[in-house]
XYZ file of C-alpha atoms in Angstrom:
243
model
C 15.988 -43.569 6.061
C 12.923 -42.377 4.213
C 11.956 -40.868 0.892
C 12.318 -37.168 0.148
C 9.239 -35.036 -0.363
C 8.527 -31.404 -1.161
C 8.285 -29.491 2.132
C 6.238 -26.451 2.931
C 8.417 -23.386 3.059
C 8.688 -21.305 6.212
C 6.498 -18.254 6.372
C 7.979 -15.049 5.062
C 10.442 -14.217 7.795
C 14.198 -14.305 7.455
C 16.027 -16.582 9.928
C 17.671 -13.529 11.495
C 14.260 -12.075 12.251
C 12.817 -15.272 13.738
C 11.177 -14.771 17.108
C 12.754 -16.242 20.199
C 10.955 -19.263 21.616
C 8.291 -18.102 24.064
C 6.643 -20.548 26.436
C 3.805 -18.930 28.365
C 1.949 -21.914 29.797
C 1.655 -21.288 33.523
C 2.352 -24.859 34.607
C 4.269 -27.615 32.889
C 4.349 -30.973 34.738
C 7.525 -31.408 36.748
C 8.913 -34.152 34.518
C 9.518 -31.659 31.739
C 10.381 -32.791 28.227
C 12.522 -35.785 27.236
C 14.237 -35.264 23.870
C 16.107 -38.163 22.303
C 18.571 -38.431 19.425
C 20.259 -41.379 17.777
C 23.902 -42.343 17.523
C 25.398 -42.329 13.983
C 24.513 -45.230 11.688
C 25.005 -46.397 8.115
C 28.677 -45.425 7.991
C 28.139 -41.823 9.146
C 30.334 -40.308 11.869
C 27.643 -37.924 13.099
C 23.889 -37.953 13.549
C 22.138 -34.563 13.473
C 19.398 -35.775 15.799
C 21.867 -36.167 18.655
C 23.765 -32.985 17.769
C 20.479 -31.092 18.139
C 19.970 -32.627 21.587
C 23.448 -31.560 22.628
C 22.708 -27.965 21.592
C 19.343 -27.591 23.337
C 19.066 -25.347 26.411
C 18.477 -26.787 29.863
C 14.962 -25.351 29.838
C 12.485 -23.790 27.432
C 10.339 -21.470 29.509
C 9.147 -23.486 32.516
C 9.797 -26.828 30.794
C 12.979 -28.607 31.854
C 14.729 -30.387 28.988
C 16.193 -33.855 29.451
C 18.205 -35.347 26.585
C 19.138 -38.944 25.854
C 21.425 -40.550 23.260
C 19.813 -43.687 21.849
C 21.525 -46.661 20.191
C 20.505 -47.247 16.584
C 19.459 -50.782 17.348
C 16.102 -52.540 17.237
C 14.638 -53.448 20.655
C 17.509 -51.843 22.563
C 16.376 -48.376 21.479
C 12.919 -48.908 22.992
C 14.344 -50.378 26.193
C 16.737 -47.452 26.705
C 14.049 -44.810 26.185
C 11.445 -46.645 28.279
C 13.928 -46.840 31.149
C 14.528 -43.078 30.944
C 10.798 -42.334 30.802
C 10.323 -44.371 33.971
C 13.174 -42.441 35.605
C 12.181 -38.832 34.765
C 8.404 -39.139 34.141
C 8.300 -36.514 31.372
C 5.137 -34.748 30.297
C 6.286 -34.833 26.659
C 8.629 -37.199 24.843
C 10.056 -35.846 21.591
C 12.043 -38.338 19.546
C 14.408 -37.063 16.849
C 15.931 -39.007 13.967
C 17.884 -38.477 10.767
C 16.134 -38.739 7.410
C 18.804 -38.041 4.820
C 17.268 -36.695 1.608
C 14.568 -34.631 3.270
C 14.889 -30.865 3.162
C 12.646 -29.904 6.080
C 11.907 -30.830 9.656
C 9.281 -33.565 9.288
C 6.787 -33.826 12.138
C 5.604 -37.425 11.943
C 1.909 -38.244 12.151
C 1.938 -42.027 12.588
C 4.055 -45.008 13.645
C 3.294 -48.401 12.114
C 3.705 -51.849 13.639
C 6.330 -53.258 11.281
C 10.104 -53.495 10.962
C 11.456 -53.802 7.414
C 15.116 -52.823 7.515
C 16.854 -51.932 4.246
C 20.216 -52.021 6.062
C 21.356 -53.664 9.307
C 21.179 -51.661 12.511
C 24.301 -50.928 14.532
C 24.032 -54.314 16.250
C 23.816 -56.180 12.940
C 20.078 -56.935 13.114
C 17.997 -56.610 9.951
C 14.380 -57.624 10.606
C 12.187 -57.952 7.532
C 8.390 -57.748 7.700
C 8.341 -58.356 11.448
C 5.870 -56.783 13.890
C 7.279 -54.485 16.543
C 4.672 -55.661 19.066
C 2.828 -58.784 17.928
C -0.315 -58.111 19.989
C -0.206 -54.370 19.366
C -2.414 -52.280 17.066
C -1.444 -51.749 13.430
C -0.456 -48.152 14.157
C -0.346 -45.380 16.724
C -0.850 -41.702 15.978
C 1.416 -39.121 17.578
C -0.133 -37.672 20.719
C 1.532 -34.255 20.431
C -0.096 -31.458 18.352
C 1.724 -32.140 15.071
C 0.111 -29.384 12.992
C 0.653 -26.723 15.622
C 4.261 -27.883 15.933
C 4.849 -27.732 12.171
C 3.366 -24.239 12.080
C 5.540 -23.126 15.008
C 8.663 -24.399 13.248
C 7.788 -22.395 10.147
C 7.060 -19.333 12.304
C 10.648 -19.685 13.558
C 11.876 -19.372 9.975
C 12.589 -23.069 9.415
C 11.134 -25.301 6.677
C 8.694 -27.863 8.086
C 6.097 -30.415 7.028
C 3.747 -32.972 8.496
C 4.940 -36.390 7.343
C 2.791 -39.492 6.998
C 5.653 -42.009 6.982
C 8.368 -42.453 9.581
C 9.852 -45.294 7.529
C 10.368 -48.872 8.695
C 13.839 -48.655 10.251
C 14.809 -47.921 13.871
C 13.165 -44.466 13.858
C 9.671 -45.855 13.271
C 10.509 -48.802 15.544
C 11.271 -46.455 18.453
C 8.328 -44.162 17.690
C 5.890 -47.084 17.757
C 7.578 -48.693 20.780
C 7.412 -45.526 22.874
C 3.743 -44.903 22.046
C 2.974 -48.551 22.836
C 4.832 -48.287 26.150
C 3.091 -45.040 27.119
C -0.330 -46.465 26.237
C 0.319 -49.379 28.593
C 1.938 -47.247 31.299
C -0.727 -44.570 31.512
C -0.088 -41.246 33.178
C -0.892 -38.926 30.300
C 2.567 -38.344 28.834
C 2.450 -37.380 25.140
C 4.946 -38.371 22.456
C 5.951 -37.452 18.936
C 8.752 -37.798 16.418
C 10.568 -35.307 14.185
C 12.794 -36.402 11.318
C 15.591 -33.982 10.472
C 17.697 -33.562 7.300
C 21.391 -34.207 6.899
C 23.674 -31.588 8.386
C 25.317 -29.308 5.842
C 28.640 -30.974 6.748
C 27.218 -34.391 5.833
C 26.079 -33.108 2.449
C 29.595 -32.171 1.367
C 30.064 -35.704 0.052
C 26.607 -35.633 -1.567
C 26.558 -32.764 -4.093
C 23.050 -31.441 -4.581
C 21.616 -33.284 -1.578
C 19.340 -31.257 0.720
C 20.833 -30.331 4.079
C 20.367 -27.875 6.909
C 22.634 -26.037 9.345
C 22.634 -27.298 12.924
C 21.661 -23.902 14.360
C 18.625 -23.800 12.068
C 17.478 -27.248 13.124
C 17.946 -26.409 16.799
C 15.804 -23.285 16.393
C 13.063 -25.321 14.749
C 13.108 -28.037 17.405
C 12.971 -25.457 20.201
C 9.878 -23.950 18.565
C 8.320 -27.410 18.259
C 8.946 -28.146 21.926
C 7.404 -24.834 22.970
C 4.321 -25.606 20.874
C 4.031 -29.132 22.273
C 4.081 -28.068 25.918
C 1.684 -25.137 25.499
C -0.935 -26.751 23.246
C -3.497 -29.226 24.518
C -5.337 -29.869 21.229
C -4.099 -29.772 17.657
C -5.438 -27.426 14.994
C -7.883 -28.796 12.454
C -6.439 -27.626 9.124
C -4.933 -29.260 6.088
C -1.357 -30.539 6.156
C -2.046 -33.492 3.868
C -0.054 -34.695 0.874
C -1.005 -36.210 -2.477
C 1.940 -38.632 -2.579
């Protein structure tokens, strides 16, 4: 779980008027897109990241969508996703995770090589100040076009931001582990991570907490996927933050 920040608002278009996702790239590699979501953790009975996966269509334009439910557990999460990558050989891997307290879809820029768990994972592990991969680099940057994706989400009428911290729990752990695995594996697959807010149903017990409807999050993630598979290079424009 990570700290809240002020998101950029969607561009002036009501959700009802948001454009349908349009993928026009002539050829998407046969492996399609692997989208993962986590099981519930921290006492919750639902995790919006997996609910989004369940609601995604079988394809977005020419890109086939594969979904995978991931255990909220250090090490096991990486192993499960790496096994699925080896099985389906996706062109893009998009990891989703819950970040309660955020009010926008957060497209993560970087994964860092450290576990520092504030709470235990679902297997009871709570690593503190431990490297994810001891011989690995200090960090990996996302290899999907994060700024184009954030812009596409806003164009779909959904609040979005580029985030510079994926936290130090299982979300960052998986993000780093997948990028590390892909760097070693080769093949050109790209990967990124999007943190999503609490569902509006989760916020009932948290008066005043930011939340988002499932249908809104699904629309934003579909737009992000379309942008990822049709964009080779990211835009060079500011999405930085002062905090």
